[in-house]
Short mmCIF file of C-alpha atoms in Angstrom, two decimals:
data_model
loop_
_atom_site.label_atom_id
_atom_site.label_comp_id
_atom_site.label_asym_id
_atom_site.label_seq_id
_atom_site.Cartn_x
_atom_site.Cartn_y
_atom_site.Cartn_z
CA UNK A 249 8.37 27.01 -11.15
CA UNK A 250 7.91 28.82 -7.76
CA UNK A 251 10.41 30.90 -5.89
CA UNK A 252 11.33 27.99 -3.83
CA UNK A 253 11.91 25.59 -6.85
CA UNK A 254 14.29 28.31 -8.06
CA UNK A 255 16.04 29.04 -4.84
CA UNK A 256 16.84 25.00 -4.66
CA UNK A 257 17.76 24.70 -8.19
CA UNK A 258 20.20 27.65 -7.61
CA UNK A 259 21.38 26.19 -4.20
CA UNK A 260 22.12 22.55 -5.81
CA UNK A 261 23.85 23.99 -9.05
CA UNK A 262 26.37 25.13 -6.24
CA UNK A 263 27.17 22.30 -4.37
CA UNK A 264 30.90 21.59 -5.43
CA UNK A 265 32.43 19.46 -2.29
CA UNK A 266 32.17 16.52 -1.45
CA UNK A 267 33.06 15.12 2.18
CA UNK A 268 33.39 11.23 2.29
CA UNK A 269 32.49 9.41 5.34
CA UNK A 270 33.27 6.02 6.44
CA UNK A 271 30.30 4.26 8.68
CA UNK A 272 30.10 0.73 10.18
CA UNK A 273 27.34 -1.50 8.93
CA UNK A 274 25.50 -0.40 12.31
CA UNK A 275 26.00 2.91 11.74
CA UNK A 276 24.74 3.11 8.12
CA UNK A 277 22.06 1.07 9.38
CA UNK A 278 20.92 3.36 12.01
CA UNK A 279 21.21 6.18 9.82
CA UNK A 280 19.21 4.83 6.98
CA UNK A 281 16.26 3.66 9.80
CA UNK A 282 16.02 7.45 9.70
CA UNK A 283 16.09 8.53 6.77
CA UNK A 284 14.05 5.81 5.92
CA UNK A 285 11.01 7.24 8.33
CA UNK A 286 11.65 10.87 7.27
CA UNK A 287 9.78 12.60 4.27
CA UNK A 288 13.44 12.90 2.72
CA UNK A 289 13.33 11.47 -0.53
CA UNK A 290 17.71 11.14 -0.50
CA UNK A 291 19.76 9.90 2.06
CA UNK A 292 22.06 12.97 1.19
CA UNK A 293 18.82 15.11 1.73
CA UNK A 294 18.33 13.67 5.06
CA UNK A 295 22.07 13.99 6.00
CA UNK A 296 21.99 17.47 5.23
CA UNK A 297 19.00 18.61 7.16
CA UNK A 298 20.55 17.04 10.52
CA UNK A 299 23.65 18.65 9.70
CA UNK A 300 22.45 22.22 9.10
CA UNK A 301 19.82 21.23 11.79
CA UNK A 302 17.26 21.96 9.60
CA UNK A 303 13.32 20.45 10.14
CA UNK A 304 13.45 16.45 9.71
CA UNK A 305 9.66 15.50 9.61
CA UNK A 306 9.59 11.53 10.38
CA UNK A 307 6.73 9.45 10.68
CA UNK A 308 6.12 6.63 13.03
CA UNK A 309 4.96 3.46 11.86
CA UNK A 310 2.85 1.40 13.74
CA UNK A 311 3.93 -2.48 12.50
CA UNK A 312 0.90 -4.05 13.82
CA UNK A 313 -0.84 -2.05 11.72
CA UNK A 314 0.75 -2.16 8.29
CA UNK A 315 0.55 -5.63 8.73
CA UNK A 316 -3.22 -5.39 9.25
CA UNK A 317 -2.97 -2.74 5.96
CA UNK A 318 -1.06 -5.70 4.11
CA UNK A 319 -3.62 -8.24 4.16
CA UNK A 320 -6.30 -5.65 3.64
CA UNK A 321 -4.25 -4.80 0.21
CA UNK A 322 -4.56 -8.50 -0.38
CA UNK A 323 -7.92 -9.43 -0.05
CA UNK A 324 -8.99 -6.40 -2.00
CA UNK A 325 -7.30 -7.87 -4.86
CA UNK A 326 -8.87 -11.66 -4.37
CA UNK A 327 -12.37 -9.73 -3.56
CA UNK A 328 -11.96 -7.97 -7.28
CA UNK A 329 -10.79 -11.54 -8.52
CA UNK A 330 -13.78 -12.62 -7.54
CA UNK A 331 -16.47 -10.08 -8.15
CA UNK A 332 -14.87 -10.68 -11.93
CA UNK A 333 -15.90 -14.16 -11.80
CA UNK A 334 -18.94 -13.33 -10.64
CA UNK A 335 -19.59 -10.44 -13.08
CA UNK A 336 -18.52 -13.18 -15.62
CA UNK A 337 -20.82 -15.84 -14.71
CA UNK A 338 -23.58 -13.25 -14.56
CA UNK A 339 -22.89 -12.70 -18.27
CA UNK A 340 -22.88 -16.02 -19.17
CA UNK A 341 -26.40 -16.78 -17.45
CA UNK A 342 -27.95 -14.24 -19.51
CA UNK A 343 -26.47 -16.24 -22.59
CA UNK A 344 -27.84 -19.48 -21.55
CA UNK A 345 -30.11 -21.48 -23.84
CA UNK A 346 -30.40 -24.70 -22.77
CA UNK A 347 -31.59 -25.46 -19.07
CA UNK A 348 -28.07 -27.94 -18.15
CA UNK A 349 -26.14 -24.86 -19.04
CA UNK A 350 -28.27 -23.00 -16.83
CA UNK A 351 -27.49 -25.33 -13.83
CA UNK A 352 -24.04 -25.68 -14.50
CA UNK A 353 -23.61 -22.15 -14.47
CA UNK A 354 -26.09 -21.33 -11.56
CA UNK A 355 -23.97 -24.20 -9.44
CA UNK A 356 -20.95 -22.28 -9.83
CA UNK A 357 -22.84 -19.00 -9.62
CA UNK A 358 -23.38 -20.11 -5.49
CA UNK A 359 -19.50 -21.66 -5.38
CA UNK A 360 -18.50 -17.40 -6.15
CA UNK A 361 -20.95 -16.18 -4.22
CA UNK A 362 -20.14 -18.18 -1.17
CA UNK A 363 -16.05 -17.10 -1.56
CA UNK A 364 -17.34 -13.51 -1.69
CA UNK A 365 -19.40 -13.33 0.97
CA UNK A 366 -16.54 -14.94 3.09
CA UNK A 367 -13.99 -12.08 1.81
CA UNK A 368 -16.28 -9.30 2.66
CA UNK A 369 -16.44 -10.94 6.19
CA UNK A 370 -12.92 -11.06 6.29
CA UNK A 371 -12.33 -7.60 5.09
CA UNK A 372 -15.52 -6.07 7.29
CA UNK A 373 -13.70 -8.33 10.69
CA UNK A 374 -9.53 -6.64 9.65
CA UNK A 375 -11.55 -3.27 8.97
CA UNK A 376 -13.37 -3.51 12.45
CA UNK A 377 -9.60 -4.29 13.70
CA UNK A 378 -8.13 -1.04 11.86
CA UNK A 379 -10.88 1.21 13.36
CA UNK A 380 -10.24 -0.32 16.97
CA UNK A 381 -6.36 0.33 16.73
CA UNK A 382 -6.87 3.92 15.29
CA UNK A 383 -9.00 4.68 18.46
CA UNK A 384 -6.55 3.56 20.87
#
């Protein structure tokens, strides 16, 4: 533990009161927006630091963006779907002994390969987008 884990520790073992506080749906709303965007972990955190006006470090989040960050997340988990497959079928063609197996396998082999290559398109054409909004 350093000094400042010990100073906070000491501060919160002291914290006997309580003050209750009635808010309107909008007001709780607007409050928790905040909190919501600060690096406050606790909405009781947060409410302290603006009322001790204390350093509130918020971030700004750019929806366009973590929308763009969303479907990234997503087709990195159907491009590791696939590159399974495709590992699999790999595997499998190196088992093959008879030559219908073999072009059974090698059909499908081109049905994966196909899917990938249009999911690293898609994922090179959103990252393209990313780097042109982060140089705006």
């Amino acid at each position: 533990m350093n000094e400042n884990d010990i100073m906070m520790k000491a501060e919160n073992s002291n914290r006997t009161r309580i003050i209750g506080l009635r808010l309107t749906p909008g007001e709780y709303a607007t409050i928790e927006k905040k909190w919501k965007s600060s690096d406050c972990h606790k909405l009781s955190d947060y409410v302290r630091h603006v009322l001790f006006n204390k350093p509130v470090t918020t971030t700004y989040r750019d929806q366009s963006t973590d929308d763009l960050m969303a479907q990234v997340m997503v087709t990195h988990r159907e491009v590791n779907a696939i590159g399974n497959n495709f590992n699999q079928v790999v595997k499998k063609l190196h088992t093959l002994q008879q030559l219908t197996e073999f072009k059974q396998w090698y059909a499908e082999y081109q049905i994966h390969r196909r899917i990938l290559s249009t999911q690293i398109e898609t994922v090179k054409n959103m990252m393209q987008k990313l780097i042109e909004s982060w140089l705006r």
